[in-house]
Amino acid sequence: MTDRDTLTTALSQEWDSLTQLVTGLDENQWRTPSPLPGWTVFDVLAHLVGIESILLGEPNPAADATITDAAHVHNEIGALNEAWIDSLRPLSGEQLLAKFTEVTDRRRKALAELTDEQWNNPSQSPVGVVPYGRFMQVRLFDCWMHELDIADALGATVEEGGPRAEIAFAELTGTLGRAVVKGAHAPDGSRITFALTGPVTRELHLVVDGRANQVDELDGPATVRVELPSGLFARLRAGRTTAAEHSDEITITGDAELGRRVADTLRFTI
């Protein structure tokens, strides 16, 4: 778990980065479709307003079936997200940004006022019941990923490396073994390396023996090595795109068939 000061600073910086990204957009830009089905740039930021509002204890808005039965809503969490977004859609983009700024300012204050005991208290989160501080690490990932969504929608360039990305990447790599075994059906004995070429640079090694375990080093040659930029890795893990759309950015060495399966089944978000 990332230490409290580092994480709260990163969250605050992430909210500032999101604010900077959407400041000055006109209404047409706000309504630009995002990489997320059914959501515009406006909707992505409205989703973040909704989640941070929930964490401040604000009541959830009601939603009728025309909203929650939408094709891109797959579960109760999705329905809750959609209810918040729909409740904010009457706002202009500028009004939504003011709401986002107001809500995140209150969240900064709330985080600063938490006792160490509260920071470590068990809390319900998208990754189960975990310490509240661990939940905030998931929040950092969510906000960081949605910054990429907005940037991609607008054709804008944002900083995809640095401390915030390093924290966010823990959410992308922790369950990588599940994708390798359940998604790609990597056979026992497989040794798999993901080489991320930047801006977040690292090598991720997995050894399959019933399940895929991450190891610091392989004990032999890799069965397959998949090399790609870290930003593409993040978007594949989050289901924002497909390997087929970026085949020219992915280099597979070794077992080409296994490498293709691995690259094609990286998605883990719902």
mmCIF file of C-alpha atoms in Angstrom, residues 54-215:
data_model
loop_
_atom_site.group_PDB
_atom_site.id
_atom_site.type_symbol
_atom_site.label_atom_id
_atom_site.label_comp_id
_atom_site.label_asym_id
_atom_site.label_seq_id
_atom_site.Cartn_x
_atom_site.Cartn_y
_atom_site.Cartn_z
ATOM 1 C CA ILE A 54 -20.536 9.272 -2.599
ATOM 2 C CA LEU A 55 -17.314 9.249 -0.568
ATOM 3 C CA LEU A 56 -18.398 12.557 0.960
ATOM 4 C CA GLY A 57 -21.626 10.904 2.090
ATOM 5 C CA GLU A 58 -23.978 12.537 -0.387
ATOM 6 C CA PRO A 59 -27.163 10.583 -1.262
ATOM 7 C CA ASN A 60 -27.345 8.722 -4.532
ATOM 8 C CA PRO A 61 -29.752 10.064 -7.164
ATOM 9 C CA ALA A 62 -32.652 7.933 -8.323
ATOM 10 C CA ALA A 63 -32.535 6.404 -11.792
ATOM 11 C CA ASP A 64 -35.290 4.872 -13.884
ATOM 12 C CA ALA A 65 -35.017 1.778 -16.044
ATOM 13 C CA THR A 66 -34.360 3.724 -19.229
ATOM 14 C CA ILE A 67 -31.018 4.681 -17.700
ATOM 15 C CA THR A 68 -30.012 1.516 -15.861
ATOM 16 C CA ASP A 69 -31.068 -0.790 -18.699
ATOM 17 C CA ALA A 70 -28.715 0.863 -21.205
ATOM 18 C CA ALA A 71 -26.567 -1.565 -23.196
ATOM 19 C CA HIS A 72 -23.334 -0.392 -21.567
ATOM 20 C CA VAL A 73 -24.665 -0.906 -17.998
ATOM 21 C CA HIS A 74 -23.755 -4.408 -16.843
ATOM 22 C CA ASN A 75 -24.228 -4.454 -13.064
ATOM 23 C CA GLU A 76 -25.358 -2.520 -9.986
ATOM 24 C CA ILE A 77 -22.193 -0.430 -9.881
ATOM 25 C CA GLY A 78 -22.715 0.503 -13.516
ATOM 26 C CA ALA A 79 -26.324 1.479 -12.769
ATOM 27 C CA LEU A 80 -25.177 3.669 -9.881
ATOM 28 C CA ASN A 81 -22.595 5.348 -12.095
ATOM 29 C CA GLU A 82 -25.230 5.979 -14.744
ATOM 30 C CA ALA A 83 -27.650 7.494 -12.222
ATOM 31 C CA TRP A 84 -25.042 10.028 -11.114
ATOM 32 C CA ILE A 85 -24.078 10.898 -14.672
ATOM 33 C CA ASP A 86 -27.694 11.346 -15.734
ATOM 34 C CA SER A 87 -28.383 13.606 -12.751
ATOM 35 C CA LEU A 88 -25.527 15.910 -13.838
ATOM 36 C CA ARG A 89 -26.192 15.988 -17.596
ATOM 37 C CA PRO A 90 -28.415 19.115 -17.433
ATOM 38 C CA LEU A 91 -25.337 21.115 -16.385
ATOM 39 C CA SER A 92 -23.114 22.876 -18.882
ATOM 40 C CA GLY A 93 -19.523 21.724 -19.140
ATOM 41 C CA GLU A 94 -18.371 24.804 -17.262
ATOM 42 C CA GLN A 95 -20.870 24.134 -14.481
ATOM 43 C CA LEU A 96 -19.745 20.509 -14.258
ATOM 44 C CA LEU A 97 -16.125 21.605 -13.954
ATOM 45 C CA ALA A 98 -17.089 23.984 -11.125
ATOM 46 C CA LYS A 99 -18.851 21.055 -9.427
ATOM 47 C CA PHE A 100 -15.806 18.841 -9.863
ATOM 48 C CA THR A 101 -13.547 21.512 -8.370
ATOM 49 C CA GLU A 102 -15.877 22.032 -5.411
ATOM 50 C CA VAL A 103 -16.237 18.309 -4.715
ATOM 51 C CA THR A 104 -12.524 17.523 -4.982
ATOM 52 C CA ASP A 105 -11.649 20.475 -2.740
ATOM 53 C CA ARG A 106 -13.945 18.982 -0.108
ATOM 54 C CA ARG A 107 -12.367 15.574 -0.641
ATOM 55 C CA ARG A 108 -8.889 17.014 -0.087
ATOM 56 C CA LYS A 109 -10.087 18.467 3.211
ATOM 57 C CA ALA A 110 -11.787 15.215 4.226
ATOM 58 C CA LEU A 111 -8.676 13.172 3.470
ATOM 59 C CA ALA A 112 -6.486 15.560 5.451
ATOM 60 C CA GLU A 113 -8.810 15.274 8.475
ATOM 61 C CA LEU A 114 -8.813 11.471 8.595
ATOM 62 C CA THR A 115 -7.074 9.941 11.591
ATOM 63 C CA ASP A 116 -4.515 7.209 11.005
ATOM 64 C CA GLU A 117 -7.049 4.752 12.423
ATOM 65 C CA GLN A 118 -9.656 5.846 9.881
ATOM 66 C CA TRP A 119 -7.089 5.630 7.072
ATOM 67 C CA ASN A 120 -6.468 1.999 8.012
ATOM 68 C CA ASN A 121 -10.078 1.008 8.772
ATOM 69 C CA PRO A 122 -11.573 -1.782 6.611
ATOM 70 C CA SER A 123 -13.685 -0.289 3.814
ATOM 71 C CA GLN A 124 -15.777 -1.702 1.003
ATOM 72 C CA SER A 125 -14.085 -1.028 -2.342
ATOM 73 C CA PRO A 126 -14.036 -2.286 -5.944
ATOM 74 C CA VAL A 127 -11.319 -4.750 -4.875
ATOM 75 C CA GLY A 128 -13.187 -6.011 -1.814
ATOM 76 C CA VAL A 129 -12.928 -5.035 1.839
ATOM 77 C CA VAL A 130 -9.550 -3.356 2.237
ATOM 78 C CA PRO A 131 -8.028 -0.561 4.345
ATOM 79 C CA TYR A 132 -9.402 2.833 3.362
ATOM 80 C CA GLY A 133 -5.930 3.903 2.219
ATOM 81 C CA ARG A 134 -5.817 0.933 -0.156
ATOM 82 C CA PHE A 135 -9.202 2.034 -1.515
ATOM 83 C CA MET A 136 -7.734 5.480 -2.210
ATOM 84 C CA GLN A 137 -5.028 3.822 -4.280
ATOM 85 C CA VAL A 138 -7.815 2.356 -6.427
ATOM 86 C CA ARG A 139 -9.344 5.841 -6.640
ATOM 87 C CA LEU A 140 -6.038 7.209 -7.931
ATOM 88 C CA PHE A 141 -5.979 4.517 -10.616
ATOM 89 C CA ASP A 142 -9.580 5.251 -11.618
ATOM 90 C CA CYS A 143 -8.969 8.993 -11.927
ATOM 91 C CA TRP A 144 -5.679 8.471 -13.777
ATOM 92 C CA MET A 145 -7.267 6.057 -16.239
ATOM 93 C CA HIS A 146 -10.129 8.461 -16.887
ATOM 94 C CA GLU A 147 -7.628 11.234 -17.569
ATOM 95 C CA LEU A 148 -6.323 9.057 -20.401
ATOM 96 C CA ASP A 149 -9.897 8.479 -21.589
ATOM 97 C CA ILE A 150 -10.572 12.209 -21.801
ATOM 98 C CA ALA A 151 -7.225 12.934 -23.454
ATOM 99 C CA ASP A 152 -7.798 10.212 -26.052
ATOM 100 C CA ALA A 153 -11.279 11.539 -26.801
ATOM 101 C CA LEU A 154 -9.965 15.067 -27.300
ATOM 102 C CA GLY A 155 -6.796 14.079 -29.144
ATOM 103 C CA ALA A 156 -4.795 15.698 -26.346
ATOM 104 C CA THR A 157 -1.422 14.666 -24.935
ATOM 105 C CA VAL A 158 -0.988 14.249 -21.178
ATOM 106 C CA GLU A 159 1.841 13.047 -18.963
ATOM 107 C CA GLU A 160 1.524 9.252 -18.870
ATOM 108 C CA GLY A 161 4.523 8.609 -16.663
ATOM 109 C CA GLY A 162 5.697 9.934 -13.318
ATOM 110 C CA PRO A 163 4.601 9.232 -9.720
ATOM 111 C CA ARG A 164 0.851 9.040 -10.424
ATOM 112 C CA ALA A 165 1.349 6.508 -13.182
ATOM 113 C CA GLU A 166 3.697 4.451 -11.030
ATOM 114 C CA ILE A 167 1.013 4.167 -8.325
ATOM 115 C CA ALA A 168 -1.726 3.446 -10.867
ATOM 116 C CA PHE A 169 0.288 0.640 -12.444
ATOM 117 C CA ALA A 170 0.018 -1.445 -9.273
ATOM 118 C CA GLU A 171 -3.654 -1.916 -10.166
ATOM 119 C CA LEU A 172 -2.736 -3.009 -13.691
ATOM 120 C CA THR A 173 -0.128 -5.599 -12.758
ATOM 121 C CA GLY A 174 -1.497 -7.226 -9.608
ATOM 122 C CA THR A 175 -3.959 -9.518 -11.413
ATOM 123 C CA LEU A 176 -1.958 -10.011 -14.594
ATOM 124 C CA GLY A 177 -1.538 -13.709 -13.881
ATOM 125 C CA ARG A 178 -5.289 -14.259 -14.075
ATOM 126 C CA ALA A 179 -5.375 -12.848 -17.611
ATOM 127 C CA VAL A 180 -2.488 -15.076 -18.644
ATOM 128 C CA VAL A 181 -4.091 -18.286 -17.343
ATOM 129 C CA LYS A 182 -7.849 -17.734 -17.641
ATOM 130 C CA GLY A 183 -7.777 -15.444 -20.659
ATOM 131 C CA ALA A 184 -4.859 -16.665 -22.748
ATOM 132 C CA HIS A 185 -4.860 -20.260 -21.417
ATOM 133 C CA ALA A 186 -1.091 -20.263 -21.097
ATOM 134 C CA PRO A 187 -0.029 -23.886 -20.466
ATOM 135 C CA ASP A 188 1.902 -25.039 -17.415
ATOM 136 C CA GLY A 189 5.600 -24.418 -17.789
ATOM 137 C CA SER A 190 5.136 -21.213 -19.751
ATOM 138 C CA ARG A 191 7.463 -18.338 -18.935
ATOM 139 C CA ILE A 192 6.066 -14.989 -20.023
ATOM 140 C CA THR A 193 7.686 -11.555 -20.018
ATOM 141 C CA PHE A 194 5.943 -8.243 -20.599
ATOM 142 C CA ALA A 195 8.464 -5.551 -21.471
ATOM 143 C CA LEU A 196 6.996 -2.064 -21.050
ATOM 144 C CA THR A 197 9.062 0.409 -23.040
ATOM 145 C CA GLY A 198 7.857 3.600 -21.399
ATOM 146 C CA PRO A 199 7.041 6.098 -20.174
ATOM 147 C CA VAL A 200 6.579 3.600 -17.323
ATOM 148 C CA THR A 201 9.425 1.158 -17.918
ATOM 149 C CA ARG A 202 9.574 -2.286 -16.374
ATOM 150 C CA GLU A 203 9.719 -5.981 -17.110
ATOM 151 C CA LEU A 204 7.016 -8.219 -15.698
ATOM 152 C CA HIS A 205 7.851 -11.915 -15.506
ATOM 153 C CA LEU A 206 5.297 -14.683 -14.983
ATOM 154 C CA VAL A 207 5.741 -18.415 -14.553
ATOM 155 C CA VAL A 208 2.719 -20.685 -15.092
ATOM 156 C CA ASP A 209 2.253 -23.696 -12.823
ATOM 157 C CA GLY A 210 -1.484 -24.166 -12.431
ATOM 158 C CA ARG A 211 -1.606 -20.436 -11.874
ATOM 159 C CA ALA A 212 0.656 -17.663 -13.113
ATOM 160 C CA ASN A 213 2.966 -16.230 -10.484
ATOM 161 C CA GLN A 214 4.939 -13.031 -10.934
ATOM 162 C CA VAL A 215 8.631 -13.474 -10.239
#
